[in-house]
Structures are given as structure tokens and as C-alpha cells.
mmCIF file of C-alpha atoms in Angstrom:
data_model
loop_
_atom_site.group_PDB
_atom_site.id
_atom_site.type_symbol
_atom_site.label_atom_id
_atom_site.label_comp_id
_atom_site.label_asym_id
_atom_site.label_seq_id
_atom_site.Cartn_x
_atom_site.Cartn_y
_atom_site.Cartn_z
ATOM 1 C CA MET A 1 0.000 0.000 0.000
ATOM 2 C CA GLU A 2 1.294 2.335 -0.351
ATOM 3 C CA ALA A 3 -0.860 5.113 1.576
ATOM 4 C CA LYS A 4 0.725 8.410 0.977
ATOM 5 C CA ILE A 5 -0.687 11.356 2.834
ATOM 6 C CA GLU A 6 -0.422 14.634 0.933
ATOM 7 C CA ASN A 7 1.021 12.770 -2.011
ATOM 8 C CA GLN A 8 2.695 15.082 -4.499
ATOM 9 C CA ALA A 9 0.526 13.620 -7.233
ATOM 10 C CA VAL A 10 -2.306 15.517 -5.550
ATOM 11 C CA GLN A 11 -0.566 18.825 -6.159
ATOM 12 C CA ASN A 12 0.338 17.944 -9.731
ATOM 13 C CA VAL A 13 -3.248 17.027 -10.568
ATOM 14 C CA LYS A 14 -4.457 20.320 -9.079
ATOM 15 C CA ILE A 15 -2.131 22.202 -11.406
ATOM 16 C CA LYS A 16 -3.297 20.265 -14.445
ATOM 17 C CA LYS A 17 -7.007 20.474 -13.758
ATOM 18 C CA SER A 18 -7.497 22.851 -16.695
ATOM 19 C CA ILE A 19 -6.371 20.243 -19.228
ATOM 20 C CA VAL A 20 -7.273 16.989 -17.438
ATOM 21 C CA PRO A 21 -10.957 16.224 -16.700
ATOM 22 C CA PRO A 22 -11.467 16.247 -12.909
ATOM 23 C CA PHE A 23 -12.723 12.648 -12.783
ATOM 24 C CA VAL A 24 -9.590 11.471 -14.633
ATOM 25 C CA GLY A 25 -7.368 13.474 -12.279
ATOM 26 C CA ILE A 26 -8.952 11.903 -9.192
ATOM 27 C CA ALA A 27 -8.532 8.387 -10.625
ATOM 28 C CA ALA A 28 -4.891 9.226 -11.417
ATOM 29 C CA VAL A 29 -4.253 10.349 -7.830
ATOM 30 C CA TRP A 30 -5.693 7.096 -6.476
ATOM 31 C CA PHE A 31 -3.651 5.105 -8.992
ATOM 32 C CA GLY A 32 -0.422 6.987 -8.238
ATOM 33 C CA THR A 33 -0.876 6.728 -4.463
ATOM 34 C CA HIS A 34 -1.541 2.998 -4.678
ATOM 35 C CA ALA A 35 1.325 2.170 -7.068
ATOM 36 C CA GLY A 36 4.135 2.929 -4.626
ATOM 37 C CA PRO A 37 7.149 0.832 -3.564
ATOM 38 C CA GLY A 38 4.952 -1.713 -1.733
ATOM 39 C CA VAL A 39 3.184 -2.691 -4.959
ATOM 40 C CA ALA A 40 6.358 -2.234 -7.032
ATOM 41 C CA SER A 41 8.227 -4.758 -4.873
ATOM 42 C CA GLY A 42 5.385 -7.230 -5.388
ATOM 43 C CA LYS A 43 5.317 -8.410 -1.759
ATOM 44 C CA GLN A 44 1.920 -6.890 -0.963
ATOM 45 C CA VAL A 45 0.367 -8.442 -4.056
ATOM 46 C CA ALA A 46 2.000 -11.813 -3.382
ATOM 47 C CA THR A 47 0.799 -11.875 0.238
ATOM 48 C CA TYR A 48 -2.769 -10.742 -0.288
ATOM 49 C CA PHE A 49 -3.572 -12.119 -3.744
ATOM 50 C CA SER A 50 -0.978 -14.270 -5.559
ATOM 51 C CA SER A 51 -0.691 -16.719 -2.662
ATOM 52 C CA TYR A 52 -4.342 -17.662 -3.301
ATOM 53 C CA GLY A 53 -3.713 -19.048 -6.783
ATOM 54 C CA LYS A 54 -6.515 -18.592 -9.289
ATOM 55 C CA ILE A 55 -8.759 -17.022 -6.646
ATOM 56 C CA GLY A 56 -6.115 -14.301 -6.469
ATOM 57 C CA MET A 57 -7.121 -13.288 -9.985
ATOM 58 C CA LEU A 58 -10.601 -12.373 -8.728
ATOM 59 C CA THR A 59 -10.082 -10.978 -5.234
ATOM 60 C CA PRO A 60 -8.142 -7.843 -6.348
ATOM 61 C CA VAL A 61 -11.240 -6.818 -8.311
ATOM 62 C CA PHE A 62 -13.361 -7.304 -5.195
ATOM 63 C CA ALA A 63 -10.907 -5.305 -3.047
ATOM 64 C CA MET A 64 -10.788 -2.361 -5.447
ATOM 65 C CA ALA A 65 -14.567 -2.437 -5.992
ATOM 66 C CA LEU A 66 -15.096 -2.213 -2.227
ATOM 67 C CA LEU A 67 -12.609 0.639 -1.919
ATOM 68 C CA GLY A 68 -14.141 2.260 -4.999
ATOM 69 C CA LEU A 69 -17.580 2.268 -3.350
ATOM 70 C CA ALA A 70 -16.179 4.040 -0.278
ATOM 71 C CA MET A 71 -14.277 6.381 -2.598
ATOM 72 C CA TYR A 72 -17.447 7.286 -4.489
ATOM 73 C CA PHE A 73 -19.382 8.237 -1.347
ATOM 74 C CA ALA A 74 -16.427 10.303 -0.113
ATOM 75 C CA ILE A 75 -15.915 12.121 -3.412
ATOM 76 C CA GLU A 76 -19.616 12.796 -3.940
ATOM 77 C CA TYR A 77 -20.077 14.157 -0.408
ATOM 78 C CA SER A 78 -16.979 16.308 -0.910
ATOM 79 C CA ARG A 79 -18.409 17.642 -4.192
ATOM 80 C CA VAL A 80 -21.872 18.414 -2.839
ATOM 81 C CA ASN A 81 -20.638 20.038 0.384
ATOM 82 C CA LYS A 82 -17.492 21.648 -1.074
ATOM 83 C CA VAL A 83 -15.118 20.274 1.570
ATOM 84 C CA HIS A 84 -11.718 19.172 0.334
ATOM 85 C CA ASP A 85 -9.476 18.617 3.358
ATOM 86 C CA PHE A 86 -9.792 15.408 5.323
ATOM 87 C CA LYS A 87 -10.225 16.869 8.823
ATOM 88 C CA THR A 88 -13.056 19.211 7.790
ATOM 89 C CA PHE A 89 -14.549 16.375 5.769
ATOM 90 C CA THR A 90 -14.600 13.883 8.664
ATOM 91 C CA ASN A 91 -16.046 16.532 10.985
ATOM 92 C CA LYS A 92 -18.975 17.042 8.613
ATOM 93 C CA PHE A 93 -19.385 13.549 7.196
ATOM 94 C CA PHE A 94 -19.387 11.743 10.563
ATOM 95 C CA HIS A 95 -21.284 14.380 12.581
ATOM 96 C CA PRO A 96 -22.265 14.017 15.451
ATOM 97 C CA TYR A 97 -19.468 11.467 15.996
ATOM 98 C CA GLU A 98 -16.726 13.520 14.359
ATOM 99 C CA LYS A 99 -14.397 13.577 17.393
ATOM 100 C CA LEU A 100 -14.369 9.806 17.542
ATOM 101 C CA PHE A 101 -13.678 9.327 13.844
ATOM 102 C CA SER A 102 -11.086 12.136 13.736
ATOM 103 C CA ALA A 103 -9.230 10.299 16.507
ATOM 104 C CA PHE A 104 -9.494 7.038 14.571
ATOM 105 C CA PHE A 105 -8.036 8.707 11.480
ATOM 106 C CA GLU A 106 -5.204 10.185 13.569
ATOM 107 C CA ILE A 107 -4.292 6.724 14.825
ATOM 108 C CA SER A 108 -4.442 5.247 11.308
ATOM 109 C CA PHE A 109 -2.279 8.079 10.003
ATOM 110 C CA LEU A 110 0.395 7.671 12.693
ATOM 111 C CA VAL A 111 0.566 3.895 12.257
ATOM 112 C CA THR A 112 0.789 4.332 8.484
ATOM 113 C CA SER A 113 3.605 6.882 8.910
ATOM 114 C CA LEU A 114 5.565 4.138 10.679
ATOM 115 C CA LEU A 115 4.721 1.204 8.435
ATOM 116 C CA ALA A 116 4.916 2.786 4.960
ATOM 117 C CA PRO A 117 8.320 4.558 5.311
ATOM 118 C CA GLY A 118 9.571 1.566 7.323
ATOM 119 C CA LEU A 119 8.652 -0.690 4.396
ATOM 120 C CA CYS A 120 10.345 1.743 1.993
ATOM 121 C CA ILE A 121 13.595 1.575 3.996
ATOM 122 C CA ALA A 122 13.436 -2.220 4.337
ATOM 123 C CA THR A 123 12.665 -2.694 0.621
ATOM 124 C CA SER A 124 15.440 -0.356 -0.554
ATOM 125 C CA ALA A 125 17.987 -1.853 1.851
ATOM 126 C CA LYS A 126 17.133 -5.344 0.575
ATOM 127 C CA LEU A 127 17.485 -4.190 -3.041
ATOM 128 C CA PHE A 128 20.875 -2.627 -2.213
ATOM 129 C CA GLN A 129 21.923 -5.963 -0.731
ATOM 130 C CA GLN A 130 20.744 -8.073 -3.676
ATOM 131 C CA PHE A 131 21.844 -5.698 -6.436
ATOM 132 C CA PHE A 132 25.042 -4.155 -4.999
ATOM 133 C CA GLY A 133 25.945 -6.697 -2.316
ATOM 134 C CA LEU A 134 25.618 -3.982 0.332
ATOM 135 C CA ASN A 135 25.085 -4.943 3.966
ATOM 136 C CA ILE A 136 21.460 -4.467 5.136
ATOM 137 C CA TRP A 137 22.460 -1.995 7.843
ATOM 138 C CA ALA A 138 24.677 -0.080 5.418
ATOM 139 C CA GLY A 139 21.727 0.145 3.031
ATOM 140 C CA THR A 140 19.458 1.294 5.859
ATOM 141 C CA VAL A 141 21.888 4.026 6.935
ATOM 142 C CA LEU A 142 22.276 5.103 3.301
ATOM 143 C CA MET A 143 18.501 5.487 2.907
ATOM 144 C CA VAL A 144 18.273 7.519 6.143
ATOM 145 C CA CYS A 145 21.122 9.799 5.060
ATOM 146 C CA LEU A 146 19.618 10.326 1.606
ATOM 147 C CA SER A 147 16.230 11.070 3.180
ATOM 148 C CA VAL A 148 17.675 13.685 5.551
ATOM 149 C CA VAL A 149 19.703 15.373 2.804
ATOM 150 C CA LEU A 150 16.716 15.487 0.462
ATOM 151 C CA VAL A 151 14.413 16.809 3.186
ATOM 152 C CA ILE A 152 16.865 19.646 3.909
ATOM 153 C CA TYR A 153 18.142 20.453 0.436
ATOM 154 C CA GLY A 154 16.297 18.602 -2.273
ATOM 155 C CA ALA A 155 12.709 18.029 -1.207
ATOM 156 C CA GLU A 156 11.307 20.193 -3.994
ATOM 157 C CA ILE A 157 13.228 18.212 -6.616
ATOM 158 C CA VAL A 158 11.863 14.909 -5.345
ATOM 159 C CA LYS A 159 8.352 16.343 -5.030
ATOM 160 C CA ALA A 160 8.464 17.669 -8.591
ATOM 161 C CA ALA A 161 9.669 14.295 -9.852
ATOM 162 C CA SER A 162 7.191 12.160 -7.896
ATOM 163 C CA THR A 163 4.633 11.877 -10.700
ATOM 164 C CA ALA A 164 7.369 10.935 -13.188
ATOM 165 C CA LEU A 165 8.602 8.328 -10.705
ATOM 166 C CA THR A 166 5.112 6.864 -10.399
ATOM 167 C CA VAL A 167 4.749 6.709 -14.182
ATOM 168 C CA GLY A 168 8.199 5.139 -14.416
ATOM 169 C CA ILE A 169 7.296 2.423 -11.918
ATOM 170 C CA LEU A 170 4.110 1.657 -13.837
ATOM 171 C CA VAL A 171 6.024 1.377 -17.118
ATOM 172 C CA VAL A 172 8.582 -0.931 -15.481
ATOM 173 C CA ILE A 173 5.803 -3.074 -13.959
ATOM 174 C CA GLY A 174 4.175 -3.264 -17.389
ATOM 175 C CA LEU A 175 7.454 -4.471 -18.907
ATOM 176 C CA ILE A 176 7.876 -7.024 -16.108
ATOM 177 C CA VAL A 177 4.395 -8.418 -16.787
ATOM 178 C CA VAL A 178 4.808 -8.620 -20.577
ATOM 179 C CA LEU A 179 8.403 -9.883 -20.604
ATOM 180 C CA GLY A 180 7.884 -12.124 -17.562
ATOM 181 C CA ILE A 181 4.973 -13.973 -19.140
ATOM 182 C CA SER A 182 6.782 -14.435 -22.448
ATOM 183 C CA ALA A 183 10.226 -15.311 -21.004
ATOM 184 C CA SER A 184 11.540 -18.835 -21.529
ATOM 185 C CA LYS A 185 11.964 -19.397 -17.772
ATOM 186 C CA GLY A 186 8.295 -18.697 -17.197
ATOM 187 C CA ALA A 187 5.800 -21.538 -17.007
ATOM 188 C CA ILE A 188 2.460 -19.779 -16.890
ATOM 189 C CA SER A 189 0.507 -22.323 -18.933
ATOM 190 C CA THR A 190 1.932 -25.261 -16.967
ATOM 191 C CA ASN A 191 1.274 -23.652 -13.583
ATOM 192 C CA TRP A 192 -2.183 -22.513 -14.630
ATOM 193 C CA ALA A 193 -3.137 -26.034 -15.756
ATOM 194 C CA ALA A 194 -1.788 -27.527 -12.532
ATOM 195 C CA THR A 195 -3.975 -25.352 -10.278
ATOM 196 C CA SER A 196 -7.690 -25.085 -9.583
ATOM 197 C CA PHE A 197 -10.020 -22.475 -8.102
ATOM 198 C CA SER A 198 -10.801 -25.027 -5.377
ATOM 199 C CA ASP A 199 -7.163 -25.104 -4.178
ATOM 200 C CA HIS A 200 -7.802 -22.232 -1.753
ATOM 201 C CA SER A 201 -10.673 -21.007 0.378
ATOM 202 C CA LEU A 202 -12.737 -18.321 -1.325
ATOM 203 C CA ILE A 203 -13.852 -16.941 2.058
ATOM 204 C CA SER A 204 -10.244 -16.557 3.231
ATOM 205 C CA GLY A 205 -9.286 -14.925 -0.052
ATOM 206 C CA LEU A 206 -12.146 -12.443 0.193
ATOM 207 C CA TRP A 207 -11.273 -11.597 3.807
ATOM 208 C CA LEU A 208 -7.671 -10.832 2.792
ATOM 209 C CA ALA A 209 -9.033 -8.667 -0.021
ATOM 210 C CA ILE A 210 -11.158 -6.724 2.484
ATOM 211 C CA THR A 211 -8.101 -6.310 4.716
ATOM 212 C CA TYR A 212 -6.115 -4.989 1.755
ATOM 213 C CA ALA A 213 -8.850 -2.474 0.947
ATOM 214 C CA GLY A 214 -8.840 -1.503 4.624
ATOM 215 C CA PHE A 215 -5.198 -0.469 4.905
ATOM 216 C CA GLN A 216 -5.361 1.234 1.507
ATOM 217 C CA SER A 217 -8.397 3.308 2.484
ATOM 218 C CA THR A 218 -7.118 6.145 4.695
ATOM 219 C CA GLY A 219 -4.423 7.595 2.450
ATOM 220 C CA ASN A 220 -6.219 6.989 -0.837
ATOM 221 C CA ILE A 221 -9.547 8.473 0.251
ATOM 222 C CA GLY A 222 -7.851 11.444 1.919
ATOM 223 C CA ASN A 223 -5.826 12.240 -1.188
ATOM 224 C CA CYS A 224 -8.783 11.939 -3.556
ATOM 225 C CA ILE A 225 -10.959 14.203 -1.423
ATOM 226 C CA SER A 226 -8.287 16.901 -1.626
ATOM 227 C CA VAL A 227 -8.494 16.993 -5.445
ATOM 228 C CA SER A 228 -12.255 16.647 -5.825
ATOM 229 C CA GLN A 229 -12.741 20.328 -6.742
ATOM 230 C CA GLY A 230 -14.115 20.754 -10.230
ATOM 231 C CA LEU A 231 -16.469 17.770 -10.256
ATOM 232 C CA LYS A 232 -19.729 19.032 -11.737
ATOM 233 C CA SER A 233 -22.156 16.185 -11.197
ATOM 234 C CA LYS A 234 -22.931 12.906 -9.474
ATOM 235 C CA LYS A 235 -22.134 11.182 -12.770
ATOM 236 C CA GLU A 236 -18.577 12.542 -12.717
ATOM 237 C CA SER A 237 -18.132 11.331 -9.132
ATOM 238 C CA MET A 238 -19.221 7.870 -10.287
ATOM 239 C CA MET A 239 -16.889 8.017 -13.287
ATOM 240 C CA SER A 240 -13.883 8.927 -11.133
ATOM 241 C CA ALA A 241 -14.537 6.044 -8.724
ATOM 242 C CA ALA A 242 -15.212 3.602 -11.580
ATOM 243 C CA LEU A 243 -12.092 4.574 -13.532
ATOM 244 C CA GLY A 244 -9.910 4.369 -10.420
ATOM 245 C CA THR A 245 -11.350 0.968 -9.557
ATOM 246 C CA CYS A 246 -10.661 -0.393 -13.048
ATOM 247 C CA LEU A 247 -7.089 0.956 -13.289
ATOM 248 C CA ASN A 248 -6.037 -0.286 -9.843
ATOM 249 C CA ALA A 249 -7.711 -3.678 -10.243
ATOM 250 C CA LEU A 250 -6.074 -4.140 -13.649
ATOM 251 C CA MET A 251 -2.621 -3.412 -12.213
ATOM 252 C CA LEU A 252 -3.076 -5.905 -9.357
ATOM 253 C CA VAL A 253 -4.456 -8.638 -11.626
ATOM 254 C CA ALA A 254 -1.546 -8.149 -14.061
ATOM 255 C CA ILE A 255 0.999 -8.661 -11.263
ATOM 256 C CA VAL A 256 -0.874 -11.749 -10.019
ATOM 257 C CA LEU A 257 -0.899 -13.118 -13.562
ATOM 258 C CA VAL A 258 2.866 -12.800 -14.084
ATOM 259 C CA ASN A 259 3.410 -14.516 -10.730
ATOM 260 C CA PHE A 260 1.732 -17.614 -12.148
ATOM 261 C CA ALA A 261 4.730 -18.023 -14.438
ATOM 262 C CA TYR A 262 7.196 -18.238 -11.520
ATOM 263 C CA GLN A 263 5.267 -19.862 -8.674
ATOM 264 C CA PRO A 264 6.070 -20.827 -5.992
ATOM 265 C CA ASP A 265 9.528 -19.199 -5.977
ATOM 266 C CA SER A 266 8.325 -15.686 -6.780
ATOM 267 C CA ILE A 267 5.679 -15.719 -4.031
ATOM 268 C CA GLN A 268 8.165 -16.983 -1.445
ATOM 269 C CA SER A 269 10.700 -14.280 -2.342
ATOM 270 C CA LEU A 270 10.922 -11.118 -0.217
ATOM 271 C CA LEU A 271 10.898 -9.116 -3.464
ATOM 272 C CA PRO A 272 8.723 -11.075 -5.920
ATOM 273 C CA ASN A 273 8.875 -8.557 -8.762
ATOM 274 C CA TYR A 274 12.659 -8.275 -8.465
ATOM 275 C CA TYR A 275 12.928 -12.051 -8.526
ATOM 276 C CA ILE A 276 10.935 -12.089 -11.774
ATOM 277 C CA VAL A 277 13.147 -9.324 -13.226
ATOM 278 C CA GLN A 278 16.190 -11.474 -12.480
ATOM 279 C CA GLN A 279 14.595 -14.430 -14.288
ATOM 280 C CA ILE A 280 13.892 -12.268 -17.348
ATOM 281 C CA GLY A 281 17.645 -11.740 -17.627
ATOM 282 C CA LEU A 282 17.843 -8.132 -18.876
ATOM 283 C CA PRO A 283 20.481 -6.222 -16.845
ATOM 284 C CA VAL A 284 19.156 -2.867 -18.078
ATOM 285 C CA LEU A 285 15.647 -3.640 -16.817
ATOM 286 C CA GLU A 286 17.073 -4.786 -13.489
ATOM 287 C CA THR A 287 19.047 -1.543 -13.060
ATOM 288 C CA VAL A 288 16.114 0.665 -14.029
ATOM 289 C CA TYR A 289 13.815 -1.257 -11.687
ATOM 290 C CA VAL A 290 16.137 -0.793 -8.689
ATOM 291 C CA VAL A 291 16.606 2.935 -9.387
ATOM 292 C CA PHE A 292 12.891 3.619 -9.718
ATOM 293 C CA VAL A 293 11.907 1.665 -6.594
ATOM 294 C CA VAL A 294 14.578 3.396 -4.475
ATOM 295 C CA MET A 295 13.614 6.847 -5.780
ATOM 296 C CA ALA A 296 9.927 6.156 -5.220
ATOM 297 C CA SER A 297 10.775 5.017 -1.684
ATOM 298 C CA LEU A 298 12.570 8.304 -1.022
ATOM 299 C CA SER A 299 9.606 10.215 -2.449
ATOM 300 C CA THR A 300 7.234 8.353 -0.123
ATOM 301 C CA ILE A 301 9.430 8.934 2.945
ATOM 302 C CA ILE A 302 9.652 12.655 2.190
ATOM 303 C CA ALA A 303 5.894 12.907 1.641
ATOM 304 C CA PHE A 304 5.269 11.438 5.100
ATOM 305 C CA ALA A 305 8.004 13.571 6.672
ATOM 306 C CA PHE A 306 6.432 16.802 5.480
ATOM 307 C CA ALA A 307 2.942 15.600 6.346
ATOM 308 C CA LEU A 308 4.104 15.053 9.940
ATOM 309 C CA VAL A 309 5.837 18.432 10.030
ATOM 310 C CA ALA A 310 2.682 20.150 8.786
ATOM 311 C CA ARG A 311 0.533 18.270 11.278
ATOM 312 C CA TYR A 312 2.657 18.507 14.440
ATOM 313 C CA GLY A 313 5.196 21.273 13.810
ATOM 314 C CA ASN A 314 3.596 23.747 16.221
ATOM 315 C CA LYS A 315 1.224 21.578 18.209
ATOM 316 C CA THR A 316 3.245 19.680 20.814
ATOM 317 C CA HIS A 317 4.987 21.114 23.864
ATOM 318 C CA MET A 318 8.281 19.365 23.129
ATOM 319 C CA VAL A 319 8.456 20.676 19.554
ATOM 320 C CA LYS A 320 7.456 24.230 20.567
ATOM 321 C CA ARG A 321 10.506 24.442 22.810
ATOM 322 C CA ILE A 322 12.758 24.260 19.734
ATOM 323 C CA LYS A 323 13.298 27.852 18.641
ATOM 324 C CA THR A 324 13.654 27.808 14.847
ATOM 325 C CA GLU A 325 11.166 26.329 12.416
ATOM 326 C CA ARG A 326 13.898 24.507 10.498
ATOM 327 C CA ASN A 327 15.188 22.805 13.658
ATOM 328 C CA ARG A 328 11.646 21.860 14.663
ATOM 329 C CA SER A 329 11.110 20.282 11.266
ATOM 330 C CA LEU A 330 14.444 18.458 11.444
ATOM 331 C CA PHE A 331 13.611 17.140 14.925
ATOM 332 C CA ILE A 332 10.281 15.721 13.712
ATOM 333 C CA VAL A 333 11.838 14.186 10.589
ATOM 334 C CA LEU A 334 14.722 12.580 12.498
ATOM 335 C CA SER A 335 12.306 11.239 15.123
ATOM 336 C CA MET A 336 10.174 9.731 12.363
ATOM 337 C CA LEU A 337 13.182 8.175 10.628
ATOM 338 C CA ILE A 338 14.510 6.648 13.860
ATOM 339 C CA LEU A 339 11.137 5.016 14.479
ATOM 340 C CA ASP A 340 10.895 3.966 10.816
ATOM 341 C CA VAL A 341 14.322 2.303 11.013
ATOM 342 C CA MET A 342 13.144 0.417 14.085
ATOM 343 C CA VAL A 343 10.100 -0.759 12.125
ATOM 344 C CA SER A 344 12.265 -1.695 9.116
ATOM 345 C CA THR A 345 14.295 -4.098 11.289
ATOM 346 C CA PHE A 346 11.243 -6.357 11.490
ATOM 347 C CA GLY A 347 11.731 -6.994 7.761
ATOM 348 C CA ILE A 348 9.584 -6.755 4.662
ATOM 349 C CA ALA A 349 7.583 -9.899 5.368
ATOM 350 C CA SER A 350 6.631 -8.890 8.923
ATOM 351 C CA ILE A 351 5.665 -5.348 7.937
ATOM 352 C CA VAL A 352 3.433 -6.592 5.121
ATOM 353 C CA ASN A 353 2.097 -9.765 6.745
ATOM 354 C CA ILE A 354 1.619 -8.463 10.288
ATOM 355 C CA GLY A 355 1.798 -4.656 10.338
ATOM 356 C CA TYR A 356 -0.398 -4.027 7.318
ATOM 357 C CA LYS A 357 -2.716 -6.860 8.306
ATOM 358 C CA TYR A 358 -3.579 -5.337 11.690
ATOM 359 C CA LEU A 359 -3.685 -1.829 10.252
ATOM 360 C CA GLY A 360 -6.125 -3.261 7.724
ATOM 361 C CA TYR A 361 -8.273 -4.822 10.452
ATOM 362 C CA PHE A 362 -8.424 -1.492 12.293
ATOM 363 C CA SER A 363 -9.104 0.550 9.154
ATOM 364 C CA ILE A 364 -11.868 -1.782 7.971
ATOM 365 C CA PHE A 365 -14.016 -0.850 10.946
ATOM 366 C CA VAL A 366 -13.031 2.799 11.447
ATOM 367 C CA VAL A 367 -12.505 4.000 7.865
ATOM 368 C CA LEU A 368 -13.644 1.640 5.078
ATOM 369 C CA PHE A 369 -16.976 0.317 6.365
ATOM 370 C CA PRO A 370 -18.000 3.579 8.083
ATOM 371 C CA PHE A 371 -17.526 5.436 4.793
ATOM 372 C CA ILE A 372 -19.710 2.917 2.966
ATOM 373 C CA ILE A 373 -22.409 2.721 5.667
ATOM 374 C CA VAL A 374 -22.631 6.469 6.340
ATOM 375 C CA GLY A 375 -22.404 7.123 2.593
ATOM 376 C CA LEU A 376 -25.364 4.826 1.913
ATOM 377 C CA ILE A 377 -27.391 6.484 4.685
ATOM 378 C CA ARG A 378 -26.615 10.022 3.523
ATOM 379 C CA SER A 379 -27.221 9.112 -0.121
ATOM 380 C CA LYS A 380 -30.609 7.601 0.736
ATOM 381 C CA LYS A 381 -31.532 10.607 2.876
ATOM 382 C CA LEU A 382 -30.558 13.050 0.130
ATOM 383 C CA LYS A 383 -32.599 11.081 -2.410
ATOM 384 C CA THR A 384 -35.640 11.116 -0.104
ATOM 385 C CA GLU A 385 -35.345 14.876 0.476
ATOM 386 C CA ASN A 386 -35.147 15.526 -3.245
#
């Protein structure tokens, strides 16, 4: 998941609203937020979908349809009531229980700010080890140093390049899917014939899909609300949710499909997509893949760093005691990175299999389902009034 709060794609879409239809821009923000390093590494997809064989071809569609329904209600309420920041939105949408749900979102946000950058550091450090032979701790320290330098001196460069990085990752994933399926080492037809839809429990697969939609909900919905200005009708709100659902489901299904060619080794790997790239045997593709994933990881870390600075820079007693704004920001960023490094030591598998799982459980009941239930109630009420 990659749940990016205040993702730079949001800002880029705002700038381009004059030439890009609003419903397309919103779908693009959802797509760009989702297609971060977690999806690019392939571990999230392998854990939640590919490990369920042929059922894993269907459950991503269910997960994105569920998230798309919540997204539609959020976007449409934002359009009708002209509220485009998440805190104001939750205060209005969940009234008279806004304090409770604002607190829930705060918890989800803080946990995500540990898990997502922690996964970015763990993923990049593992790539450094496999590609360059660099020690895991050396790779971790390198990512922390690069993050600090970019936060201080080069944040604007990374922010400006974030959309290009997202597009680059998507192009690389597309190449991995096409080349991986057609490569001689792949055995997609053999593996497909050797498996059945009855090999895995459909109920278990659907529950994992719901969990996936849960931990993807907070960041994706928050980002899409912030770019919902310009929507002119209920139809456009539907179109944005439908397009986003289709694009994200297609990406997940494509990654599941290429995994069929390399099962079970790809699924058991810490970096399934990188494993497949290695089997394809194109050094240029391998190099480009590593560069894009590391850069996207840095972009994600910086996005969370500045989100935390904006949220807590002047609100806590400890931070207020630091005199200059720059030092306050640096204190928050370093504190975040120290905690993220601690999370990264648990490893990619634990972060995805345990951290995201429990974040998903929590978010299902405080973000995903509440948006759908309250959205249905408000939609029905509005229809009755009209």
C-alpha cells in the first residue's frame, strides 16, 4: 500500500485540472498513491492475492470495488458540500461522531507513517543488498542519510519528480508483466493447468481482499478528497470512482498473472517482482527497476516527513521548545526516521504480513466500512429529500 498522505501527485493534478478532466485526475491520484514501492516490490500483491492461486485473480477486483464504493461516497459528499481537506470532511461527514472518527483517522495516520516509510527503507535496503551486495544496515543508513539530505536540500526536486517516478514504476511493472509472461523461464501455462479455483478457500481470499482495501483506504480516500474540486455532477463522481477501480484492479491482476509463471519461488521471495526481473535476464531492466523503486521510496518517505511536520510542527509542547522552524522540522523528521528504522528491522515480510494486516483490520471498521455505511445512509436521505 502504499498510503501516501499529501502525495505530491495531488498537487500535480491540481495544477493540471485545466487540461485533465477532474474525474480522470482523481482516478490518477488514487492510482499513483496505490502504485508505490509496496506494490512495485510485489510483496503486498503476493501476500494478499498471488498466494491464493486462481482465486487471487478475482479478489483484487473485489478489493478495489469495495474501496471504490467508499471512494465514491467520499468524493460525492466532498463535491456536494465543497469540503476538500480530510479533517473538515470527517467533521462534517461523521457528525455528530466527528471527534471519535477524527481520533481514529489520527491513529491510522500515525501507524501508516511508521509502516509505509519503514517498508520503503526495508525494501530499498534489501534491493541494495541483492543488487550491490551492500550490507542491510549499510543500506538502511544510506537510505536515512539520503532522506535527511533530500528533506533539507532537495525536497522540492523529489516532489516535482514524484509523478514521473510513479509513471516510471508503472512502465517498469508493465514491462515485467509482458516480458515475464513471455520469457523462456516462465511456465504460466503449466502452472495454470496444474492449479484449480478449489485449491484455496474463497472466504479466506475475500477476507484478505477486504483487509487490503482496509489499509489502503485512509491515504487513498484522503488524497482523492483533496483533489475533488471541479467535479460538476454525481455522474462525474461515479466516473472517477469507476475509472480508479478499473485501473487499480487491472494493475493488481496483471501482477498476479505474471506470478503464475514463476510460482512458488516468486511468491516466497521477499521481493517477488525483483525475482521475476532477475529471471527475465535483462540487466538494463534490473538496473532501471532498482533505481525507480529506491527513488519512489525516497519520495514516499519525504511525503510522510512533510505531512508530519505540517501536522505537528507547532502543536506539541516538546516541539514548541525548539526555537527555529527549520530545527523543529528536522527534529520531527529525524524522530520519524529513527522510528521507521526500528520498524524496518522487522523486515519486509513482517511489515506486510503483520503490520499491514492489523492496520487493515483497524481501518476496515473505522474507515472503510463507516464510509460505505454512512455514505449509503446520507445518499438515501438526500434522495428522499429531493
